[in-house]
């Protein structure tokens, strides 16, 4: 490793290739990237509120109850959407026997849990860098950066016009409409969300652009030259590129 990079946060606008970047980076022998943790969501309940409902810091028994529920997710029907993706496969990436003792010995805050979780994922997979990707976490970036030091941030952006079109297409598929929605109010709501995201991401970029632990990644650049962009990101993380990343 060229630098002491332990954690990576991938944030940015929706529909900017975060899944593509995750698939590229996780092919590296040194990197583990979790799918959406959905710790906080600006418009609905998220993992953090579910976690705090167990009050795990109050007693060992409550902390064990939380772990029982969390590791039972693969067999749980009708689980909340924020407990999907990464959480339903937590046992594959962070086996309970590796995480439990360390967690019980901590203050059992959400901050400690996330730090221990990523450390466990990293160690179990024999990796050197652990990270998470969730575009909406851009609203909570300052908190995450403080929690996961030392940390680096990949900020994903894309032409807002393409983001708007991609969001409409995604909703079409999600709602099984067959064609893009014609309702002007619906299209206006997607447009307003895209504008909000654009300004939010611009503000974050202006605040962090001169820091060493930050890199802006354009979706169009990745599509134009995958090899070059992959090499630049590896240099940013302090690791050597590997051929498997381009497959």
Tab-separated table of C-alpha atoms in Angstrom:
chain	number	residue	atom	x	y	z
A	1	UNK	CA	0.000	0.000	0.000
A	2	UNK	CA	1.304	3.415	-0.882
A	3	UNK	CA	-0.783	5.203	1.730
A	4	UNK	CA	-2.705	4.325	4.860
A	5	UNK	CA	-6.109	3.931	3.211
A	6	UNK	CA	-8.484	1.818	5.287
A	7	UNK	CA	-11.949	2.955	4.223
A	8	UNK	CA	-13.623	4.178	1.049
A	9	UNK	CA	-16.961	5.959	0.764
A	10	UNK	CA	-18.675	6.077	-2.627
A	11	UNK	CA	-21.316	8.812	-2.868
A	12	UNK	CA	-22.837	10.984	-5.563
A	13	UNK	CA	-25.878	11.448	-7.748
A	14	UNK	CA	-28.240	8.576	-8.443
A	15	UNK	CA	-27.766	6.746	-11.757
A	16	UNK	CA	-24.055	7.600	-11.969
A	17	UNK	CA	-22.545	4.102	-12.102
A	18	UNK	CA	-22.071	3.249	-8.434
A	19	UNK	CA	-22.919	-0.412	-9.107
A	20	UNK	CA	-20.467	-0.464	-11.998
A	21	UNK	CA	-17.708	1.038	-9.864
A	22	UNK	CA	-18.458	-1.425	-7.081
A	23	UNK	CA	-18.176	-4.383	-9.446
A	24	UNK	CA	-14.852	-3.049	-10.765
A	25	UNK	CA	-13.327	-2.339	-7.355
A	26	UNK	CA	-14.436	-5.567	-5.695
A	27	UNK	CA	-12.510	-7.527	-8.319
A	28	UNK	CA	-9.323	-6.125	-6.769
A	29	UNK	CA	-7.625	-8.423	-4.275
A	30	UNK	CA	-7.294	-5.588	-1.741
A	31	UNK	CA	-10.784	-4.045	-1.810
A	32	UNK	CA	-14.176	-4.885	-0.326
A	33	UNK	CA	-17.145	-2.614	-1.106
A	34	UNK	CA	-20.476	-3.208	0.622
A	35	UNK	CA	-23.714	-2.661	-1.236
A	36	UNK	CA	-26.133	-0.006	0.005
A	37	UNK	CA	-26.097	0.032	3.819
A	38	UNK	CA	-28.927	2.591	3.805
A	39	UNK	CA	-27.900	3.897	7.220
A	40	UNK	CA	-29.889	7.072	6.734
A	41	UNK	CA	-32.506	7.911	4.121
A	42	UNK	CA	-33.811	11.482	3.835
A	43	UNK	CA	-37.360	10.474	2.907
A	44	UNK	CA	-38.093	7.217	4.756
A	45	UNK	CA	-37.092	4.949	7.626
A	46	UNK	CA	-33.586	3.561	7.385
A	47	UNK	CA	-31.189	1.193	9.122
A	48	UNK	CA	-30.117	3.680	11.807
A	49	UNK	CA	-33.604	4.027	13.270
A	50	UNK	CA	-34.088	0.246	13.189
A	51	UNK	CA	-30.759	-0.241	14.947
A	52	UNK	CA	-31.492	2.304	17.682
A	53	UNK	CA	-34.908	0.738	18.355
A	54	UNK	CA	-33.092	-2.207	19.979
A	55	UNK	CA	-31.209	0.124	22.383
A	56	UNK	CA	-28.145	-2.156	22.205
A	57	UNK	CA	-25.958	0.123	24.330
A	58	UNK	CA	-28.187	-0.436	27.372
A	59	UNK	CA	-27.403	-4.097	27.950
A	60	UNK	CA	-25.634	-7.109	26.505
A	61	UNK	CA	-28.985	-8.883	26.184
A	62	UNK	CA	-30.411	-6.151	23.958
A	63	UNK	CA	-27.263	-6.156	21.835
A	64	UNK	CA	-27.557	-9.920	21.351
A	65	UNK	CA	-31.221	-9.520	20.402
A	66	UNK	CA	-30.172	-7.099	17.689
A	67	UNK	CA	-27.586	-9.529	16.321
A	68	UNK	CA	-30.139	-12.371	16.423
A	69	UNK	CA	-32.524	-10.315	14.284
A	70	UNK	CA	-29.809	-9.126	11.928
A	71	UNK	CA	-28.346	-12.553	11.221
A	72	UNK	CA	-31.818	-14.082	10.801
A	73	UNK	CA	-32.585	-11.801	7.841
A	74	UNK	CA	-31.962	-14.368	5.075
A	75	UNK	CA	-34.907	-16.415	6.365
A	76	UNK	CA	-37.091	-13.434	7.282
A	77	UNK	CA	-40.083	-12.772	5.053
A	78	UNK	CA	-41.393	-9.274	4.364
A	79	UNK	CA	-38.256	-7.579	5.671
A	80	UNK	CA	-38.153	-3.783	5.319
A	81	UNK	CA	-36.560	-2.552	2.092
A	82	UNK	CA	-33.673	-0.942	3.985
A	83	UNK	CA	-32.674	-4.402	5.274
A	84	UNK	CA	-32.289	-5.760	1.754
A	85	UNK	CA	-29.171	-6.038	-0.412
A	86	UNK	CA	-26.139	-6.044	1.884
A	87	UNK	CA	-27.970	-6.857	5.110
A	88	UNK	CA	-29.685	-10.014	3.899
A	89	UNK	CA	-26.224	-11.442	3.113
A	90	UNK	CA	-24.394	-10.124	6.146
A	91	UNK	CA	-23.427	-13.639	7.274
A	92	UNK	CA	-21.516	-14.170	4.013
A	93	UNK	CA	-19.363	-11.068	4.429
A	94	UNK	CA	-19.197	-10.616	8.212
A	95	UNK	CA	-19.663	-13.975	9.993
A	96	UNK	CA	-21.196	-13.521	13.426
A	97	UNK	CA	-18.443	-15.443	15.209
A	98	UNK	CA	-15.932	-12.894	13.909
A	99	UNK	CA	-18.007	-9.827	14.787
A	100	UNK	CA	-19.870	-10.593	18.035
A	101	UNK	CA	-17.170	-10.407	20.711
A	102	UNK	CA	-15.614	-7.261	19.327
A	103	UNK	CA	-19.032	-5.635	19.101
A	104	UNK	CA	-20.067	-6.577	22.649
A	105	UNK	CA	-16.826	-5.129	24.014
A	106	UNK	CA	-17.469	-1.790	22.291
A	107	UNK	CA	-19.852	0.974	23.385
A	108	UNK	CA	-22.349	-0.599	20.910
A	109	UNK	CA	-23.169	2.733	19.293
A	110	UNK	CA	-24.082	2.799	15.607
A	111	UNK	CA	-20.711	4.368	14.903
A	112	UNK	CA	-18.893	1.472	16.593
A	113	UNK	CA	-21.084	-1.100	14.898
A	114	UNK	CA	-20.414	0.236	11.381
A	115	UNK	CA	-16.682	0.491	12.038
A	116	UNK	CA	-16.542	-3.065	13.423
A	117	UNK	CA	-18.752	-4.367	10.614
A	118	UNK	CA	-16.502	-3.021	7.858
A	119	UNK	CA	-13.378	-4.192	9.694
A	120	UNK	CA	-14.870	-7.682	9.944
A	121	UNK	CA	-15.780	-7.720	6.255
A	122	UNK	CA	-12.269	-6.628	5.379
A	123	UNK	CA	-10.556	-9.215	7.571
A	124	UNK	CA	-12.870	-12.076	6.580
A	125	UNK	CA	-12.196	-11.439	2.904
A	126	UNK	CA	-8.462	-10.882	3.401
A	127	UNK	CA	-8.741	-7.317	2.102
A	128	UNK	CA	-6.881	-4.111	3.014
A	129	UNK	CA	-9.571	-1.559	2.175
A	130	UNK	CA	-13.244	-1.754	3.155
A	131	UNK	CA	-15.859	0.611	1.827
A	132	UNK	CA	-19.532	1.214	1.209
A	133	UNK	CA	-21.461	2.766	-1.630
A	134	UNK	CA	-24.733	4.614	-1.253
A	135	UNK	CA	-25.385	7.761	-3.312
A	136	UNK	CA	-27.863	9.256	-0.814
A	137	UNK	CA	-25.250	9.156	1.945
A	138	UNK	CA	-23.891	12.345	0.411
A	139	UNK	CA	-26.231	14.175	2.807
A	140	UNK	CA	-24.453	12.507	5.735
A	141	UNK	CA	-20.926	12.508	4.337
A	142	UNK	CA	-19.369	14.638	7.076
A	143	UNK	CA	-20.576	12.177	9.720
A	144	UNK	CA	-19.358	9.121	7.810
A	145	UNK	CA	-15.950	10.636	7.145
A	146	UNK	CA	-15.575	11.358	10.848
A	147	UNK	CA	-16.641	7.836	11.799
A	148	UNK	CA	-14.396	5.969	9.362
A	149	UNK	CA	-11.081	7.831	9.518
A	150	UNK	CA	-8.721	7.275	7.784
A	151	UNK	CA	-11.082	7.399	4.810
A	152	UNK	CA	-11.163	8.428	1.167
A	153	UNK	CA	-14.182	9.557	-0.835
A	154	UNK	CA	-15.148	8.776	-4.426
A	155	UNK	CA	-17.715	11.273	-5.664
A	156	UNK	CA	-19.657	10.073	-8.723
A	157	UNK	CA	-21.286	12.533	-11.105
A	158	UNK	CA	-22.944	12.458	-14.527
A	159	UNK	CA	-24.516	14.898	-16.962
A	160	UNK	CA	-27.771	15.897	-15.169
A	161	UNK	CA	-29.702	15.498	-18.416
A	162	UNK	CA	-28.632	11.853	-18.603
A	163	UNK	CA	-29.455	11.384	-14.912
A	164	UNK	CA	-32.966	12.725	-15.523
A	165	UNK	CA	-33.517	10.394	-18.480
A	166	UNK	CA	-32.104	7.414	-16.601
A	167	UNK	CA	-34.328	8.110	-13.592
A	168	UNK	CA	-37.416	8.166	-15.823
A	169	UNK	CA	-36.362	4.898	-17.433
A	170	UNK	CA	-35.735	3.282	-14.037
A	171	UNK	CA	-39.173	4.294	-12.788
A	172	UNK	CA	-40.684	2.878	-15.962
A	173	UNK	CA	-39.080	-0.488	-15.242
A	174	UNK	CA	-39.861	-0.378	-11.501
A	175	UNK	CA	-43.522	0.406	-12.110
A	176	UNK	CA	-43.739	-1.924	-15.136
A	177	UNK	CA	-45.309	0.831	-17.220
A	178	UNK	CA	-43.912	-0.223	-20.584
A	179	UNK	CA	-43.320	3.385	-21.656
A	180	UNK	CA	-41.950	6.421	-19.840
A	181	UNK	CA	-44.604	8.247	-17.786
A	182	UNK	CA	-46.409	11.040	-19.683
A	183	UNK	CA	-47.887	12.720	-16.608
A	184	UNK	CA	-46.268	16.193	-16.521
A	185	UNK	CA	-46.464	16.369	-12.712
A	186	UNK	CA	-44.629	13.078	-12.389
A	187	UNK	CA	-41.945	14.136	-14.852
A	188	UNK	CA	-41.662	17.478	-13.065
A	189	UNK	CA	-41.069	15.691	-9.732
A	190	UNK	CA	-38.224	13.665	-11.261
A	191	UNK	CA	-36.801	16.845	-12.796
A	192	UNK	CA	-36.984	18.676	-9.440
A	193	UNK	CA	-35.212	15.785	-7.699
A	194	UNK	CA	-32.473	15.843	-10.349
A	195	UNK	CA	-31.985	19.583	-9.874
A	196	UNK	CA	-31.787	19.135	-6.093
A	197	UNK	CA	-29.197	16.375	-6.497
A	198	UNK	CA	-27.165	18.482	-8.910
A	199	UNK	CA	-26.914	21.429	-6.528
A	200	UNK	CA	-26.220	19.186	-3.519
A	201	UNK	CA	-23.408	17.396	-5.316
A	202	UNK	CA	-21.962	20.675	-6.594
A	203	UNK	CA	-21.872	22.019	-3.029
A	204	UNK	CA	-20.084	18.899	-1.747
A	205	UNK	CA	-17.556	19.090	-4.586
A	206	UNK	CA	-16.755	22.736	-3.872
A	207	UNK	CA	-16.203	21.914	-0.210
A	208	UNK	CA	-13.927	18.914	-0.791
A	209	UNK	CA	-12.232	19.466	-4.158
A	210	UNK	CA	-8.944	20.656	-2.670
A	211	UNK	CA	-8.557	17.793	-0.189
A	212	UNK	CA	-6.245	14.837	-0.866
A	213	UNK	CA	-8.729	12.219	0.303
A	214	UNK	CA	-11.314	13.121	-2.328
A	215	UNK	CA	-11.720	12.293	-6.009
A	216	UNK	CA	-14.428	13.319	-8.465
A	217	UNK	CA	-15.358	10.559	-10.953
A	218	UNK	CA	-17.360	11.285	-14.086
A	219	UNK	CA	-19.547	8.510	-15.466
A	220	UNK	CA	-18.825	9.615	-19.030
A	221	UNK	CA	-15.058	9.355	-18.431
A	222	UNK	CA	-15.428	5.807	-17.136
A	223	UNK	CA	-17.331	4.754	-20.264
A	224	UNK	CA	-14.857	6.551	-22.538
A	225	UNK	CA	-11.699	4.974	-21.106
A	226	UNK	CA	-12.274	2.236	-18.538
A	227	UNK	CA	-8.591	1.327	-18.282
A	228	UNK	CA	-7.444	4.900	-17.618
A	229	UNK	CA	-10.140	5.662	-15.039
A	230	UNK	CA	-9.497	2.382	-13.233
A	231	UNK	CA	-5.789	3.140	-13.115
A	232	UNK	CA	-6.450	6.640	-11.734
A	233	UNK	CA	-8.714	5.295	-8.996
A	234	UNK	CA	-6.165	2.660	-8.011
A	235	UNK	CA	-3.527	5.375	-7.758
A	236	UNK	CA	-5.925	7.419	-5.620
A	237	UNK	CA	-6.405	4.445	-3.282
A	238	UNK	CA	-2.720	3.631	-3.188
A	239	UNK	CA	-3.019	0.201	-4.793
A	240	UNK	CA	-1.728	-1.293	-8.037
A	241	UNK	CA	-4.237	-1.964	-10.847
A	242	UNK	CA	-5.082	-5.606	-11.495
A	243	UNK	CA	-6.148	-7.058	-14.896
A	244	UNK	CA	-9.259	-8.677	-13.392
A	245	UNK	CA	-10.725	-5.236	-12.778
A	246	UNK	CA	-11.226	-4.731	-16.521
A	247	UNK	CA	-13.096	-7.992	-17.092
